[in-house]
Amino acid sequence: RVNDTLGIVEWFRQGSTIPVFQTSEACRPTVFQMGTADADLALQAALKVVNDVDAIDVNMGCPKHFSTHSGMGAGLLSKPQVVKEILTKLETNLDKPVTCKIRLLDRFEDT
């Protein structure tokens, strides 16, 4: 929703009054970074914000358990087929740049 008082755009989880993402024209360029392990959910999230951001980034670098236990963040680095599905789905359906943050693995060849 647009918050005219603050001059920002805000997104909320259903039933919540706490925004999960905020942006404004003054903050441009803006990149929306998401954690995901599912191509369809990634696209759903991106489509909600795509008109108010300049790019979409998939976080493939977070080593924290809250990300990796469900296959997100650095957990994606061991699942190249899932990475391909997510990036292909986003690239095919969005007219904005799609990037990904990665983590260097112990062996360069594995990165």
Tab-separated table of N, CA, C and O in Angstrom:
chain	number	residue	atom	x	y	z
A	1	ARG	N	0.826	-1.186	0.000
A	1	ARG	CA	0.000	0.000	0.000
A	1	ARG	C	0.868	1.246	0.000
A	1	ARG	O	2.019	1.212	0.448
A	2	VAL	N	0.319	2.325	-0.487
A	2	VAL	CA	1.026	3.606	-0.484
A	2	VAL	C	0.750	4.311	0.835
A	2	VAL	O	-0.393	4.448	1.259
A	3	ASN	N	1.804	4.742	1.500
A	3	ASN	CA	1.692	5.503	2.736
A	3	ASN	C	2.001	6.951	2.387
A	3	ASN	O	3.156	7.357	2.314
A	4	ASP	N	0.957	7.723	2.100
A	4	ASP	CA	1.136	9.114	1.681
A	4	ASP	C	1.751	9.972	2.775
A	4	ASP	O	2.456	10.944	2.489
A	5	THR	N	1.501	9.647	4.026
A	5	THR	CA	2.051	10.420	5.138
A	5	THR	C	3.574	10.377	5.134
A	5	THR	O	4.238	11.398	5.308
A	6	LEU	N	4.133	9.194	4.898
A	6	LEU	CA	5.589	9.042	4.885
A	6	LEU	C	6.187	9.114	3.490
A	6	LEU	O	7.403	9.159	3.335
A	7	GLY	N	5.348	9.065	2.452
A	7	GLY	CA	5.843	9.090	1.083
A	7	GLY	C	6.550	7.805	0.691
A	7	GLY	O	7.547	7.840	-0.030
A	8	ILE	N	6.040	6.676	1.175
A	8	ILE	CA	6.662	5.386	0.893
A	8	ILE	C	5.608	4.376	0.430
A	8	ILE	O	4.413	4.601	0.579
A	9	VAL	N	6.107	3.272	-0.115
A	9	VAL	CA	5.262	2.128	-0.447
A	9	VAL	C	5.627	1.033	0.549
A	9	VAL	O	6.807	0.791	0.816
A	10	GLU	N	4.608	0.385	1.107
A	10	GLU	CA	4.826	-0.642	2.123
A	10	GLU	C	4.127	-1.940	1.732
A	10	GLU	O	3.075	-1.907	1.110
A	11	TRP	N	4.730	-3.069	2.133
A	11	TRP	CA	4.108	-4.379	1.945
A	11	TRP	C	4.005	-5.042	3.302
A	11	TRP	O	4.913	-4.959	4.122
A	12	PHE	N	2.866	-5.708	3.532
A	12	PHE	CA	2.577	-6.363	4.803
A	12	PHE	C	2.240	-7.824	4.580
A	12	PHE	O	1.648	-8.181	3.561
A	13	ARG	N	2.574	-8.662	5.552
A	13	ARG	CA	2.047	-10.031	5.565
A	13	ARG	C	0.561	-9.931	5.845
A	13	ARG	O	0.121	-9.043	6.567
A	14	GLN	N	-0.184	-10.858	5.302
A	14	GLN	CA	-1.627	-10.859	5.514
A	14	GLN	C	-1.918	-10.910	7.012
A	14	GLN	O	-1.388	-11.744	7.743
A	15	GLY	N	-2.748	-9.974	7.467
A	15	GLY	CA	-3.135	-9.920	8.870
A	15	GLY	C	-2.159	-9.202	9.779
A	15	GLY	O	-2.400	-9.089	10.976
A	16	SER	N	-1.054	-8.691	9.244
A	16	SER	CA	-0.041	-8.023	10.064
A	16	SER	C	-0.100	-6.514	9.871
A	16	SER	O	-0.497	-6.021	8.821
A	17	THR	N	0.301	-5.790	10.891
A	17	THR	CA	0.395	-4.332	10.790
A	17	THR	C	1.839	-3.871	10.709
A	17	THR	O	2.112	-2.680	10.654
A	18	ILE	N	2.779	-4.823	10.704
A	18	ILE	CA	4.204	-4.502	10.619
A	18	ILE	C	4.670	-4.752	9.190
A	18	ILE	O	4.546	-5.859	8.675
A	19	PRO	N	5.208	-3.726	8.525
A	19	PRO	CA	5.639	-3.916	7.137
A	19	PRO	C	6.824	-4.877	7.034
A	19	PRO	O	7.713	-4.873	7.878
A	20	VAL	N	6.817	-5.687	5.973
A	20	VAL	CA	7.941	-6.578	5.705
A	20	VAL	C	8.910	-5.969	4.699
A	20	VAL	O	10.036	-6.428	4.566
A	21	PHE	N	8.463	-4.926	3.992
A	21	PHE	CA	9.322	-4.242	3.030
A	21	PHE	C	8.769	-2.846	2.809
A	21	PHE	O	7.555	-2.664	2.749
A	22	GLN	N	9.653	-1.869	2.733
A	22	GLN	CA	9.280	-0.485	2.459
A	22	GLN	C	10.268	0.100	1.472
A	22	GLN	O	11.446	-0.238	1.500
A	23	THR	N	9.783	1.013	0.627
A	23	THR	CA	10.686	1.718	-0.272
A	23	THR	C	10.052	3.046	-0.667
A	23	THR	O	8.869	3.284	-0.425
A	24	SER	N	10.846	3.897	-1.279
A	24	SER	CA	10.354	5.179	-1.778
A	24	SER	C	11.209	5.604	-2.968
A	24	SER	O	12.292	5.064	-3.194
A	25	GLU	N	10.728	6.572	-3.701
A	25	GLU	CA	11.492	7.092	-4.837
A	25	GLU	C	12.838	7.654	-4.386
A	25	GLU	O	13.817	7.594	-5.115
A	26	ALA	N	12.897	8.187	-3.169
A	26	ALA	CA	14.142	8.757	-2.650
A	26	ALA	C	15.203	7.679	-2.419
A	26	ALA	O	16.387	7.996	-2.323
A	27	CYS	N	14.793	6.441	-2.334
A	27	CYS	CA	15.723	5.324	-2.068
A	27	CYS	C	16.181	4.622	-3.331
A	27	CYS	O	16.805	3.567	-3.256
A	28	ARG	N	15.873	5.168	-4.490
A	28	ARG	CA	16.222	4.492	-5.741
A	28	ARG	C	17.691	4.696	-6.055
A	28	ARG	O	18.226	5.737	-5.765
A	29	PRO	N	18.362	3.735	-6.668
A	29	PRO	CA	17.819	2.447	-7.080
A	29	PRO	C	17.618	1.525	-5.882
A	29	PRO	O	18.378	1.556	-4.918
A	30	THR	N	16.596	0.693	-5.966
A	30	THR	CA	16.245	-0.249	-4.908
A	30	THR	C	16.265	-1.664	-5.463
A	30	THR	O	15.687	-1.932	-6.512
A	31	VAL	N	16.936	-2.556	-4.740
A	31	VAL	CA	16.966	-3.974	-5.094
A	31	VAL	C	16.226	-4.731	-3.999
A	31	VAL	O	16.520	-4.565	-2.816
A	32	PHE	N	15.263	-5.543	-4.396
A	32	PHE	CA	14.523	-6.381	-3.460
A	32	PHE	C	15.231	-7.725	-3.359
A	32	PHE	O	15.377	-8.436	-4.349
A	33	GLN	N	15.709	-8.061	-2.156
A	33	GLN	CA	16.386	-9.340	-1.962
A	33	GLN	C	15.437	-10.298	-1.249
A	33	GLN	O	14.799	-9.936	-0.267
A	34	MET	N	15.351	-11.504	-1.791
A	34	MET	CA	14.476	-12.508	-1.196
A	34	MET	C	15.244	-13.776	-0.886
A	34	MET	O	16.250	-14.083	-1.516
A	35	GLY	N	14.735	-14.497	0.098
A	35	GLY	CA	15.180	-15.843	0.373
A	35	GLY	C	14.105	-16.786	-0.147
A	35	GLY	O	12.928	-16.586	0.126
A	36	THR	N	14.496	-17.779	-0.895
A	36	THR	CA	13.536	-18.708	-1.466
A	36	THR	C	14.214	-20.019	-1.816
A	36	THR	O	15.422	-20.055	-2.021
A	37	ALA	N	13.417	-21.068	-1.877
A	37	ALA	CA	13.882	-22.353	-2.386
A	37	ALA	C	12.853	-22.900	-3.362
A	37	ALA	O	12.874	-24.072	-3.697
A	38	ASP	N	11.954	-22.015	-3.828
A	38	ASP	CA	10.841	-22.441	-4.679
A	38	ASP	C	10.622	-21.408	-5.777
A	38	ASP	O	10.359	-20.241	-5.488
A	39	ALA	N	10.704	-21.846	-7.013
A	39	ALA	CA	10.594	-20.930	-8.151
A	39	ALA	C	9.227	-20.236	-8.208
A	39	ALA	O	9.151	-19.040	-8.476
A	40	ASP	N	8.159	-20.967	-7.962
A	40	ASP	CA	6.823	-20.367	-8.032
A	40	ASP	C	6.611	-19.332	-6.941
A	40	ASP	O	6.063	-18.255	-7.196
A	41	LEU	N	7.044	-19.632	-5.719
A	41	LEU	CA	6.908	-18.661	-4.631
A	41	LEU	C	7.801	-17.446	-4.867
A	41	LEU	O	7.417	-16.316	-4.536
A	42	ALA	N	8.976	-17.668	-5.436
A	42	ALA	CA	9.868	-16.553	-5.750
A	42	ALA	C	9.191	-15.598	-6.728
A	42	ALA	O	9.238	-14.376	-6.564
A	43	LEU	N	8.554	-16.154	-7.745
A	43	LEU	CA	7.870	-15.306	-8.712
A	43	LEU	C	6.699	-14.568	-8.069
A	43	LEU	O	6.512	-13.378	-8.321
A	44	GLN	N	5.946	-15.244	-7.230
A	44	GLN	CA	4.829	-14.578	-6.548
A	44	GLN	C	5.326	-13.381	-5.739
A	44	GLN	O	4.724	-12.305	-5.780
A	45	ALA	N	6.408	-13.571	-5.004
A	45	ALA	CA	6.966	-12.476	-4.200
A	45	ALA	C	7.464	-11.344	-5.094
A	45	ALA	O	7.189	-10.167	-4.839
A	46	ALA	N	8.182	-11.689	-6.144
A	46	ALA	CA	8.741	-10.673	-7.039
A	46	ALA	C	7.640	-9.868	-7.715
A	46	ALA	O	7.765	-8.647	-7.869
A	47	LEU	N	6.569	-10.523	-8.111
A	47	LEU	CA	5.483	-9.812	-8.792
A	47	LEU	C	4.791	-8.805	-7.882
A	47	LEU	O	4.251	-7.811	-8.354
A	48	LYS	N	4.851	-9.012	-6.580
A	48	LYS	CA	4.243	-8.056	-5.643
A	48	LYS	C	5.019	-6.744	-5.591
A	48	LYS	O	4.444	-5.697	-5.363
A	49	VAL	N	6.330	-6.798	-5.794
A	49	VAL	CA	7.155	-5.600	-5.615
A	49	VAL	C	7.768	-5.062	-6.904
A	49	VAL	O	8.344	-3.980	-6.905
A	50	VAL	N	7.651	-5.798	-8.002
A	50	VAL	CA	8.422	-5.495	-9.208
A	50	VAL	C	8.208	-4.074	-9.732
A	50	VAL	O	9.136	-3.477	-10.286
A	51	ASN	N	7.039	-3.504	-9.551
A	51	ASN	CA	6.791	-2.155	-10.074
A	51	ASN	C	7.408	-1.059	-9.213
A	51	ASN	O	7.430	0.100	-9.629
A	52	ASP	N	7.907	-1.414	-8.037
A	52	ASP	CA	8.458	-0.411	-7.125
A	52	ASP	C	9.938	-0.620	-6.832
A	52	ASP	O	10.489	0.042	-5.960
A	53	VAL	N	10.579	-1.545	-7.548
A	53	VAL	CA	12.009	-1.787	-7.357
A	53	VAL	C	12.707	-1.788	-8.714
A	53	VAL	O	12.060	-1.835	-9.756
A	54	ASP	N	14.026	-1.744	-8.664
A	54	ASP	CA	14.807	-1.689	-9.894
A	54	ASP	C	15.424	-3.031	-10.276
A	54	ASP	O	15.853	-3.209	-11.413
A	55	ALA	N	15.469	-3.963	-9.321
A	55	ALA	CA	16.020	-5.287	-9.582
A	55	ALA	C	15.549	-6.238	-8.496
A	55	ALA	O	15.126	-5.813	-7.419
A	56	ILE	N	15.665	-7.522	-8.796
A	56	ILE	CA	15.321	-8.589	-7.846
A	56	ILE	C	16.580	-9.401	-7.595
A	56	ILE	O	17.276	-9.780	-8.536
A	57	ASP	N	16.882	-9.671	-6.321
A	57	ASP	CA	18.059	-10.456	-5.960
A	57	ASP	C	17.618	-11.678	-5.162
A	57	ASP	O	16.795	-11.570	-4.253
A	58	VAL	N	18.169	-12.828	-5.509
A	58	VAL	CA	17.918	-14.061	-4.765
A	58	VAL	C	19.123	-14.299	-3.861
A	58	VAL	O	20.255	-14.391	-4.336
A	59	ASN	N	18.874	-14.394	-2.559
A	59	ASN	CA	19.947	-14.612	-1.599
A	59	ASN	C	20.344	-16.082	-1.620
A	59	ASN	O	19.575	-16.939	-1.211
A	60	MET	N	21.536	-16.358	-2.100
A	60	MET	CA	22.086	-17.713	-2.117
A	60	MET	C	23.365	-17.759	-1.300
A	60	MET	O	24.234	-18.595	-1.540
A	61	GLY	N	23.472	-16.855	-0.334
A	61	GLY	CA	24.701	-16.775	0.441
A	61	GLY	C	24.533	-16.907	1.940
A	61	GLY	O	25.498	-17.130	2.647
A	62	CYS	N	23.318	-16.800	2.452
A	62	CYS	CA	23.120	-16.825	3.903
A	62	CYS	C	23.419	-18.214	4.466
A	62	CYS	O	22.780	-19.189	4.076
A	63	PRO	N	24.380	-18.316	5.400
A	63	PRO	CA	24.732	-19.616	5.965
A	63	PRO	C	23.943	-19.963	7.229
A	63	PRO	O	24.152	-21.017	7.814
A	64	LYS	N	23.054	-19.091	7.666
A	64	LYS	CA	22.334	-19.297	8.922
A	64	LYS	C	21.328	-20.438	8.808
A	64	LYS	O	20.689	-20.624	7.780
A	65	HIS	N	21.145	-21.146	9.898
A	65	HIS	CA	20.271	-22.312	9.928
A	65	HIS	C	18.846	-21.965	9.497
A	65	HIS	O	18.199	-22.754	8.796
A	66	PHE	N	18.342	-20.785	9.898
A	66	PHE	CA	16.956	-20.441	9.546
A	66	PHE	C	16.751	-20.373	8.037
A	66	PHE	O	15.627	-20.521	7.566
A	67	SER	N	17.813	-20.183	7.282
A	67	SER	CA	17.721	-20.205	5.813
A	67	SER	C	18.033	-21.584	5.253
A	67	SER	O	17.284	-22.130	4.450
A	68	THR	N	19.151	-22.133	5.679
A	68	THR	CA	19.628	-23.363	5.050
A	68	THR	C	18.788	-24.588	5.395
A	68	THR	O	18.697	-25.517	4.589
A	69	HIS	N	18.128	-24.613	6.549
A	69	HIS	CA	17.364	-25.810	6.923
A	69	HIS	C	16.183	-26.053	5.989
A	69	HIS	O	15.711	-27.173	5.860
A	70	SER	N	15.730	-25.001	5.325
A	70	SER	CA	14.622	-25.167	4.375
A	70	SER	C	15.098	-25.047	2.927
A	70	SER	O	14.299	-24.862	2.018
A	71	GLY	N	16.420	-25.110	2.725
A	71	GLY	CA	16.967	-25.103	1.375
A	71	GLY	C	17.201	-23.731	0.786
A	71	GLY	O	17.526	-23.615	-0.391
A	72	MET	N	17.034	-22.686	1.587
A	72	MET	CA	17.265	-21.328	1.087
A	72	MET	C	18.711	-20.911	1.356
A	72	MET	O	19.494	-21.665	1.901
A	73	GLY	N	19.036	-19.669	0.977
A	73	GLY	CA	20.358	-19.124	1.251
A	73	GLY	C	21.454	-19.992	0.666
A	73	GLY	O	21.347	-20.495	-0.460
A	74	ALA	N	22.508	-20.213	1.450
A	74	ALA	CA	23.639	-21.011	0.978
A	74	ALA	C	23.237	-22.456	0.699
A	74	ALA	O	23.941	-23.155	-0.026
A	75	GLY	N	22.096	-22.889	1.239
A	75	GLY	CA	21.605	-24.231	0.945
A	75	GLY	C	21.336	-24.444	-0.536
A	75	GLY	O	21.364	-25.575	-1.024
A	76	LEU	N	21.078	-23.370	-1.259
A	76	LEU	CA	20.824	-23.488	-2.697
A	76	LEU	C	22.078	-23.846	-3.490
A	76	LEU	O	21.978	-24.404	-4.582
A	77	LEU	N	23.248	-23.538	-2.953
A	77	LEU	CA	24.477	-23.754	-3.705
A	77	LEU	C	24.746	-25.226	-3.992
A	77	LEU	O	25.482	-25.546	-4.915
A	78	SER	N	24.128	-26.100	-3.230
A	78	SER	CA	24.306	-27.531	-3.491
A	78	SER	C	23.148	-28.097	-4.319
A	78	SER	O	23.059	-29.305	-4.505
A	79	LYS	N	22.284	-27.207	-4.809
A	79	LYS	CA	21.122	-27.630	-5.601
A	79	LYS	C	21.047	-26.831	-6.902
A	79	LYS	O	20.161	-25.996	-7.094
A	80	PRO	N	21.979	-27.069	-7.831
A	80	PRO	CA	22.014	-26.260	-9.047
A	80	PRO	C	20.733	-26.339	-9.878
A	80	PRO	O	20.371	-25.358	-10.529
A	81	GLN	N	20.019	-27.444	-9.847
A	81	GLN	CA	18.775	-27.541	-10.618
A	81	GLN	C	17.705	-26.611	-10.047
A	81	GLN	O	16.970	-25.970	-10.794
A	82	VAL	N	17.630	-26.511	-8.726
A	82	VAL	CA	16.670	-25.600	-8.091
A	82	VAL	C	17.050	-24.153	-8.409
A	82	VAL	O	16.185	-23.328	-8.711
A	83	VAL	N	18.348	-23.844	-8.354
A	83	VAL	CA	18.822	-22.500	-8.709
A	83	VAL	C	18.406	-22.165	-10.138
A	83	VAL	O	17.874	-21.085	-10.408
A	84	LYS	N	18.621	-23.110	-11.046
A	84	LYS	CA	18.246	-22.889	-12.451
A	84	LYS	C	16.747	-22.631	-12.575
A	84	LYS	O	16.329	-21.721	-13.295
A	85	GLU	N	15.925	-23.408	-11.869
A	85	GLU	CA	14.471	-23.234	-11.931
A	85	GLU	C	14.052	-21.861	-11.425
A	85	GLU	O	13.225	-21.182	-12.037
A	86	ILE	N	14.620	-21.439	-10.299
A	86	ILE	CA	14.275	-20.136	-9.719
A	86	ILE	C	14.679	-19.004	-10.662
A	86	ILE	O	13.867	-18.132	-10.987
A	87	LEU	N	15.933	-19.021	-11.106
A	87	LEU	CA	16.416	-17.921	-11.948
A	87	LEU	C	15.716	-17.902	-13.307
A	87	LEU	O	15.397	-16.824	-13.828
A	88	THR	N	15.452	-19.061	-13.869
A	88	THR	CA	14.743	-19.119	-15.154
A	88	THR	C	13.329	-18.578	-15.012
A	88	THR	O	12.868	-17.790	-15.842
A	89	LYS	N	12.640	-18.965	-13.942
A	89	LYS	CA	11.269	-18.490	-13.714
A	89	LYS	C	11.236	-16.970	-13.564
A	89	LYS	O	10.393	-16.298	-14.148
A	90	LEU	N	12.178	-16.431	-12.810
A	90	LEU	CA	12.215	-14.982	-12.608
A	90	LEU	C	12.591	-14.250	-13.894
A	90	LEU	O	11.937	-13.281	-14.277
A	91	GLU	N	13.648	-14.699	-14.544
A	91	GLU	CA	14.104	-14.047	-15.782
A	91	GLU	C	13.038	-14.084	-16.868
A	91	GLU	O	12.881	-13.131	-17.630
A	92	THR	N	12.322	-15.174	-16.967
A	92	THR	CA	11.318	-15.336	-18.016
A	92	THR	C	10.098	-14.456	-17.793
A	92	THR	O	9.464	-14.024	-18.754
A	93	ASN	N	9.785	-14.167	-16.538
A	93	ASN	CA	8.523	-13.495	-16.215
A	93	ASN	C	8.651	-12.050	-15.736
A	93	ASN	O	7.635	-11.406	-15.500
A	94	LEU	N	9.874	-11.567	-15.586
A	94	LEU	CA	10.064	-10.202	-15.093
A	94	LEU	C	10.795	-9.359	-16.135
A	94	LEU	O	11.599	-9.872	-16.902
A	95	ASP	N	10.525	-8.077	-16.105
A	95	ASP	CA	11.229	-7.162	-17.011
A	95	ASP	C	12.275	-6.334	-16.261
A	95	ASP	O	12.624	-5.248	-16.669
A	96	LYS	N	12.768	-6.877	-15.148
A	96	LYS	CA	13.800	-6.221	-14.343
A	96	LYS	C	14.996	-7.160	-14.235
A	96	LYS	O	14.865	-8.377	-14.373
A	97	PRO	N	16.169	-6.611	-13.958
A	97	PRO	CA	17.335	-7.477	-13.754
A	97	PRO	C	17.123	-8.412	-12.563
A	97	PRO	O	16.507	-8.044	-11.565
A	98	VAL	N	17.638	-9.618	-12.689
A	98	VAL	CA	17.616	-10.604	-11.610
A	98	VAL	C	19.061	-10.954	-11.296
A	98	VAL	O	19.831	-11.309	-12.189
A	99	THR	N	19.431	-10.835	-10.029
A	99	THR	CA	20.790	-11.145	-9.594
A	99	THR	C	20.719	-12.164	-8.460
A	99	THR	O	19.642	-12.458	-7.949
A	100	CYS	N	21.877	-12.672	-8.068
A	100	CYS	CA	21.904	-13.535	-6.893
A	100	CYS	C	23.191	-13.296	-6.120
A	100	CYS	O	24.251	-13.124	-6.704
A	101	LYS	N	23.030	-13.243	-4.810
A	101	LYS	CA	24.167	-13.141	-3.901
A	101	LYS	C	24.581	-14.557	-3.571
A	101	LYS	O	23.748	-15.373	-3.187
A	102	ILE	N	25.860	-14.867	-3.739
A	102	ILE	CA	26.330	-16.218	-3.438
A	102	ILE	C	27.419	-16.159	-2.373
A	102	ILE	O	27.917	-15.083	-2.030
A	103	ARG	N	27.782	-17.302	-1.886
A	103	ARG	CA	28.861	-17.448	-0.921
A	103	ARG	C	29.938	-18.295	-1.578
A	103	ARG	O	29.624	-19.300	-2.226
A	104	LEU	N	31.182	-17.901	-1.424
A	104	LEU	CA	32.272	-18.730	-1.916
A	104	LEU	C	32.376	-19.963	-1.039
A	104	LEU	O	32.410	-19.859	0.187
A	105	LEU	N	32.395	-21.114	-1.661
A	105	LEU	CA	32.518	-22.358	-0.924
A	105	LEU	C	33.982	-22.644	-0.630
A	105	LEU	O	34.876	-21.964	-1.138
A	106	ASP	N	34.241	-23.646	0.201
A	106	ASP	CA	35.615	-23.950	0.600
A	106	ASP	C	36.516	-24.217	-0.603
A	106	ASP	O	37.664	-23.788	-0.641
A	107	ARG	N	35.991	-24.909	-1.580
A	107	ARG	CA	36.744	-25.178	-2.816
A	107	ARG	C	36.172	-24.310	-3.933
A	107	ARG	O	34.974	-24.341	-4.185
A	108	PHE	N	37.012	-23.542	-4.581
A	108	PHE	CA	36.575	-22.653	-5.654
A	108	PHE	C	35.794	-23.423	-6.712
A	108	PHE	O	34.807	-22.941	-7.237
A	109	GLU	N	36.221	-24.640	-7.009
A	109	GLU	CA	35.570	-25.448	-8.041
A	109	GLU	C	34.129	-25.767	-7.696
A	109	GLU	O	33.318	-26.040	-8.573
A	110	ASP	N	33.795	-25.766	-6.413
A	110	ASP	CA	32.436	-26.081	-5.971
A	110	ASP	C	31.523	-24.866	-5.982
A	110	ASP	O	30.318	-24.998	-5.840
A	111	THR	N	32.098	-23.686	-6.112
A	111	THR	CA	31.309	-22.452	-6.064
A	111	THR	C	30.560	-22.240	-7.368
A	111	THR	O	31.069	-22.434	-8.415
